[in-house]
PDB file of C-alpha atoms in Angstrom:
ATOM      1  CA  UNK A   1      14.923 -13.833   8.517  1.00 79.00           C
ATOM      2  CA  UNK A   2      15.127 -10.192   7.281  1.00 84.00           C
ATOM      3  CA  UNK A   3      18.623  -8.491   7.455  1.00 85.00           C
ATOM      4  CA  UNK A   4      20.681  -5.760   6.221  1.00 85.00           C
ATOM      5  CA  UNK A   5      21.882  -7.595   3.247  1.00 88.00           C
ATOM      6  CA  UNK A   6      18.252  -6.810   2.095  1.00 86.00           C
ATOM      7  CA  UNK A   7      17.723  -3.326   1.980  1.00 91.00           C
ATOM      8  CA  UNK A   8      17.598  -2.682  -1.682  1.00 91.00           C
ATOM      9  CA  UNK A   9      15.896  -5.655  -2.540  1.00 92.00           C
ATOM     10  CA  UNK A  10      13.258  -5.966  -5.295  1.00 92.00           C
ATOM     11  CA  UNK A  11      10.065  -7.933  -4.481  1.00 89.00           C
ATOM     12  CA  UNK A  12       8.494  -7.745  -7.580  1.00 86.00           C
ATOM     13  CA  UNK A  13       5.388  -5.848  -9.046  1.00 87.00           C
ATOM     14  CA  UNK A  14       2.155  -5.666  -8.711  1.00 83.00           C
ATOM     15  CA  UNK A  15      -0.258  -4.934 -10.967  1.00 85.00           C
ATOM     16  CA  UNK A  16      -3.942  -3.443  -9.768  1.00 83.00           C
ATOM     17  CA  UNK A  17      -6.952  -1.420 -11.896  1.00 87.00           C
ATOM     18  CA  UNK A  18      -9.250   1.055  -9.501  1.00 87.00           C
ATOM     19  CA  UNK A  19     -12.487  -0.187 -10.190  1.00 87.00           C
ATOM     20  CA  UNK A  20     -15.743   1.571  -9.305  1.00 88.00           C
ATOM     21  CA  UNK A  21     -17.468  -0.836  -7.310  1.00 88.00           C
ATOM     22  CA  UNK A  22     -14.355  -0.933  -5.178  1.00 85.00           C
ATOM     23  CA  UNK A  23     -14.456   2.909  -4.490  1.00 88.00           C
ATOM     24  CA  UNK A  24     -17.630   2.427  -4.050  1.00 88.00           C
ATOM     25  CA  UNK A  25     -17.042  -0.361  -1.350  1.00 88.00           C
ATOM     26  CA  UNK A  26     -14.307   1.705   0.646  1.00 87.00           C
ATOM     27  CA  UNK A  27     -16.779   4.922   0.696  1.00 88.00           C
ATOM     28  CA  UNK A  28     -19.350   2.607   2.228  1.00 89.00           C
ATOM     29  CA  UNK A  29     -17.013   1.119   4.701  1.00 88.00           C
ATOM     30  CA  UNK A  30     -15.743   4.916   5.300  1.00 87.00           C
ATOM     31  CA  UNK A  31     -19.185   5.589   6.076  1.00 91.00           C
ATOM     32  CA  UNK A  32     -18.529   8.073   3.299  1.00 90.00           C
ATOM     33  CA  UNK A  33     -22.136   8.759   1.297  1.00 91.00           C
ATOM     34  CA  UNK A  34     -20.650  12.043  -1.019  1.00 93.00           C
ATOM     35  CA  UNK A  35     -21.256  11.481  -4.170  1.00 94.00           C
ATOM     36  CA  UNK A  36     -18.161  12.053  -6.080  1.00 93.00           C
ATOM     37  CA  UNK A  37     -17.506   8.346  -5.385  1.00 91.00           C
ATOM     38  CA  UNK A  38     -20.384   7.196  -7.074  1.00 90.00           C
ATOM     39  CA  UNK A  39     -21.266  10.080  -9.857  1.00 92.00           C
ATOM     40  CA  UNK A  40     -19.045  10.761 -12.196  1.00 92.00           C
ATOM     41  CA  UNK A  41     -20.999  14.529 -13.020  1.00 95.00           C
ATOM     42  CA  UNK A  42     -20.921  15.327  -8.716  1.00 95.00           C
ATOM     43  CA  UNK A  43     -16.858  14.770  -8.730  1.00 94.00           C
ATOM     44  CA  UNK A  44     -16.712  16.719 -12.043  1.00 94.00           C
ATOM     45  CA  UNK A  45     -18.721  19.541 -10.267  1.00 97.00           C
ATOM     46  CA  UNK A  46     -16.083  19.331  -7.112  1.00 95.00           C
ATOM     47  CA  UNK A  47     -13.091  19.916  -9.315  1.00 93.00           C
ATOM     48  CA  UNK A  48     -12.453  16.561  -9.670  1.00 91.00           C
ATOM     49  CA  UNK A  49     -11.444  14.997 -13.672  1.00 89.00           C
ATOM     50  CA  UNK A  50     -12.852  11.789 -12.584  1.00 90.00           C
ATOM     51  CA  UNK A  51     -14.291   9.688  -9.660  1.00 92.00           C
ATOM     52  CA  UNK A  52     -11.914  10.224  -7.059  1.00 91.00           C
ATOM     53  CA  UNK A  53     -10.249   7.498  -5.073  1.00 87.00           C
ATOM     54  CA  UNK A  54     -10.506   7.391  -1.048  1.00 83.00           C
ATOM     55  CA  UNK A  55      -6.739   7.840  -0.200  1.00 79.00           C
ATOM     56  CA  UNK A  56      -6.335   3.895   1.407  1.00 76.00           C
ATOM     57  CA  UNK A  57      -7.546   2.384  -1.402  1.00 76.00           C
ATOM     58  CA  UNK A  58      -4.076   1.350  -2.299  1.00 70.00           C
ATOM     59  CA  UNK A  59      -4.129  -1.432   0.385  1.00 73.00           C
ATOM     60  CA  UNK A  60      -6.378  -3.055  -2.322  1.00 71.00           C
ATOM     61  CA  UNK A  61      -3.324  -3.808  -4.353  1.00 64.00           C
ATOM     62  CA  UNK A  62      -1.984  -5.905  -1.942  1.00 62.00           C
ATOM     63  CA  UNK A  63      -4.881  -8.368  -2.231  1.00 63.00           C
ATOM     64  CA  UNK A  64      -4.850  -8.898  -5.440  1.00 59.00           C
ATOM     65  CA  UNK A  65      -1.180  -9.990  -5.225  1.00 61.00           C
ATOM     66  CA  UNK A  66       0.244 -13.528  -4.380  1.00 60.00           C
ATOM     67  CA  UNK A  67       0.344 -13.700  -0.505  1.00 65.00           C
ATOM     68  CA  UNK A  68      -1.779 -10.735  -0.076  1.00 69.00           C
ATOM     69  CA  UNK A  69      -0.836  -7.497   2.188  1.00 69.00           C
ATOM     70  CA  UNK A  70       2.138  -9.943   3.733  1.00 75.00           C
ATOM     71  CA  UNK A  71       3.657 -11.398   1.069  1.00 79.00           C
ATOM     72  CA  UNK A  72       6.365  -9.324   0.824  1.00 83.00           C
ATOM     73  CA  UNK A  73       7.321  -9.782   4.795  1.00 82.00           C
ATOM     74  CA  UNK A  74       7.052 -13.865   4.006  1.00 82.00           C
ATOM     75  CA  UNK A  75       9.430 -12.909   1.020  1.00 85.00           C
ATOM     76  CA  UNK A  76      11.780 -11.753   3.361  1.00 88.00           C
ATOM     77  CA  UNK A  77      11.664 -15.154   5.505  1.00 87.00           C
ATOM     78  CA  UNK A  78       9.712 -13.358   8.364  1.00 88.00           C
ATOM     79  CA  UNK A  79       7.642 -15.336  10.534  1.00 87.00           C
ATOM     80  CA  UNK A  80       4.018 -14.547  10.418  1.00 86.00           C
ATOM     81  CA  UNK A  81       3.424 -15.646  14.018  1.00 88.00           C
ATOM     82  CA  UNK A  82       5.605 -13.289  15.330  1.00 89.00           C
ATOM     83  CA  UNK A  83       4.700 -10.698  13.049  1.00 90.00           C
ATOM     84  CA  UNK A  84       3.526  -7.103  13.621  1.00 90.00           C
ATOM     85  CA  UNK A  85       2.186  -4.357  11.293  1.00 90.00           C
ATOM     86  CA  UNK A  86       3.681  -1.345  12.782  1.00 92.00           C
ATOM     87  CA  UNK A  87       2.455   1.123  10.278  1.00 91.00           C
ATOM     88  CA  UNK A  88       1.718   2.875   6.676  1.00 88.00           C
ATOM     89  CA  UNK A  89       2.247   6.023   5.133  1.00 91.00           C
ATOM     90  CA  UNK A  90       1.086   7.237   1.945  1.00 89.00           C
ATOM     91  CA  UNK A  91       2.619  10.115  -0.260  1.00 92.00           C
ATOM     92  CA  UNK A  92       0.487  10.579  -3.137  1.00 91.00           C
ATOM     93  CA  UNK A  93       1.612  12.533  -5.914  1.00 93.00           C
ATOM     94  CA  UNK A  94      -1.972  13.087  -7.703  1.00 90.00           C
ATOM     95  CA  UNK A  95      -5.293  12.265  -6.657  1.00 86.00           C
ATOM     96  CA  UNK A  96      -5.803   8.345  -8.033  1.00 88.00           C
ATOM     97  CA  UNK A  97      -9.544   8.269 -10.368  1.00 89.00           C
ATOM     98  CA  UNK A  98     -11.571   4.968 -10.687  1.00 91.00           C
ATOM     99  CA  UNK A  99      -9.931   3.576 -14.218  1.00 91.00           C
ATOM    100  CA  UNK A 100      -6.473   4.104 -13.092  1.00 92.00           C
ATOM    101  CA  UNK A 101      -3.946   0.897 -14.098  1.00 92.00           C
ATOM    102  CA  UNK A 102      -1.461   1.250 -11.778  1.00 89.00           C
ATOM    103  CA  UNK A 103       1.749  -1.153 -11.281  1.00 89.00           C
ATOM    104  CA  UNK A 104       3.386  -0.973  -7.788  1.00 87.00           C
ATOM    105  CA  UNK A 105       7.052  -2.148  -7.146  1.00 89.00           C
ATOM    106  CA  UNK A 106       7.828  -3.121  -3.879  1.00 89.00           C
ATOM    107  CA  UNK A 107      11.544  -2.398  -2.361  1.00 93.00           C
ATOM    108  CA  UNK A 108      12.761  -2.994   0.879  1.00 94.00           C
ATOM    109  CA  UNK A 109      14.013   0.557   2.385  1.00 96.00           C
ATOM    110  CA  UNK A 110      15.443  -0.631   5.507  1.00 95.00           C
ATOM    111  CA  UNK A 111      15.814  -3.257   7.891  1.00 95.00           C
ATOM    112  CA  UNK A 112      17.212  -2.661  11.342  1.00 94.00           C
ATOM    113  CA  UNK A 113      17.117  -4.450  14.602  1.00 92.00           C
ATOM    114  CA  UNK A 114      17.037  -3.477  18.574  1.00 89.00           C
ATOM    115  CA  UNK A 115      15.834  -5.101  22.032  1.00 86.00           C
ATOM    116  CA  UNK A 116      12.689  -5.050  22.556  1.00 76.00           C
ATOM    117  CA  UNK A 117      11.164  -4.055  25.691  1.00 75.00           C
ATOM    118  CA  UNK A 118       9.995  -7.601  26.969  1.00 75.00           C
ATOM    119  CA  UNK A 119      13.339  -8.825  25.668  1.00 73.00           C
ATOM    120  CA  UNK A 120      14.327 -10.697  22.626  1.00 80.00           C
ATOM    121  CA  UNK A 121      15.282  -8.778  19.465  1.00 87.00           C
ATOM    122  CA  UNK A 122      13.126  -7.232  17.408  1.00 92.00           C
ATOM    123  CA  UNK A 123      13.821  -6.758  13.566  1.00 93.00           C
ATOM    124  CA  UNK A 124      11.957  -3.934  12.015  1.00 93.00           C
ATOM    125  CA  UNK A 125      11.662  -4.203   8.121  1.00 94.00           C
ATOM    126  CA  UNK A 126      10.811  -0.889   6.132  1.00 95.00           C
ATOM    127  CA  UNK A 127       8.589  -1.834   2.159  1.00 92.00           C
ATOM    128  CA  UNK A 128       8.649   1.341  -0.161  1.00 92.00           C
ATOM    129  CA  UNK A 129       5.873   0.764  -2.922  1.00 89.00           C
ATOM    130  CA  UNK A 130       5.508   2.850  -5.715  1.00 91.00           C
ATOM    131  CA  UNK A 131       2.823   3.091  -8.311  1.00 90.00           C
ATOM    132  CA  UNK A 132       3.093   4.674 -11.168  1.00 94.00           C
ATOM    133  CA  UNK A 133      -0.153   4.768 -13.936  1.00 95.00           C
ATOM    134  CA  UNK A 134      -0.406   3.165 -17.391  1.00 95.00           C
ATOM    135  CA  UNK A 135       1.850   6.404 -18.870  1.00 96.00           C
ATOM    136  CA  UNK A 136       4.694   5.593 -16.469  1.00 97.00           C
ATOM    137  CA  UNK A 137       4.246   8.374 -13.994  1.00 97.00           C
ATOM    138  CA  UNK A 138       5.104   8.004 -10.740  1.00 96.00           C
ATOM    139  CA  UNK A 139       1.249   8.979  -8.919  1.00 93.00           C
ATOM    140  CA  UNK A 140       1.769   7.494  -5.156  1.00 91.00           C
ATOM    141  CA  UNK A 141       4.583   5.761  -2.927  1.00 91.00           C
ATOM    142  CA  UNK A 142       3.367   3.384   0.102  1.00 89.00           C
ATOM    143  CA  UNK A 143       6.039   3.158   3.002  1.00 92.00           C
ATOM    144  CA  UNK A 144       5.134   0.191   5.494  1.00 90.00           C
ATOM    145  CA  UNK A 145       6.633  -1.185   8.725  1.00 94.00           C
ATOM    146  CA  UNK A 146       6.547  -4.928   9.406  1.00 92.00           C
ATOM    147  CA  UNK A 147       8.058  -5.881  13.061  1.00 92.00           C
ATOM    148  CA  UNK A 148       8.794  -9.004  13.679  1.00 91.00           C
ATOM    149  CA  UNK A 149       9.391  -9.792  17.561  1.00 89.00           C
ATOM    150  CA  UNK A 150      11.853 -11.645  19.084  1.00 81.00           C
ATOM    151  CA  UNK A 151      11.973 -15.313  19.827  1.00 71.00           C
TER     152      UNK A 151
END
């Protein structure tokens, strides 16, 4: 079980290349047929310096790492059967583009406990991932909250 002692704990890195086919899949899933997501000429005409990436693309990196999206929560000993996703936030420092090579480092930002409305203590764990490009510049920060319900 995660505890306050885990704050600052480094849960490792994930590497991710922003692939054109994934961008196309995301745009399709979002019902966005804007050609900027599939045509470099259209993207440049719209003011981008390459094919842009839909804003939620950073979630894809989780599926290319051991344990998938909940891997970091499992690394902290949280129980899957009692686990809820409490939310996600993104802070884009620059637009992502097809071809970007990203490395994300996951760190435990906060761990708190409180009484649940149905009884039993809940543990809330906030994870922060900072993504850097191939040059080492930060491009995106993702913050997610996991809630482990009491027994």
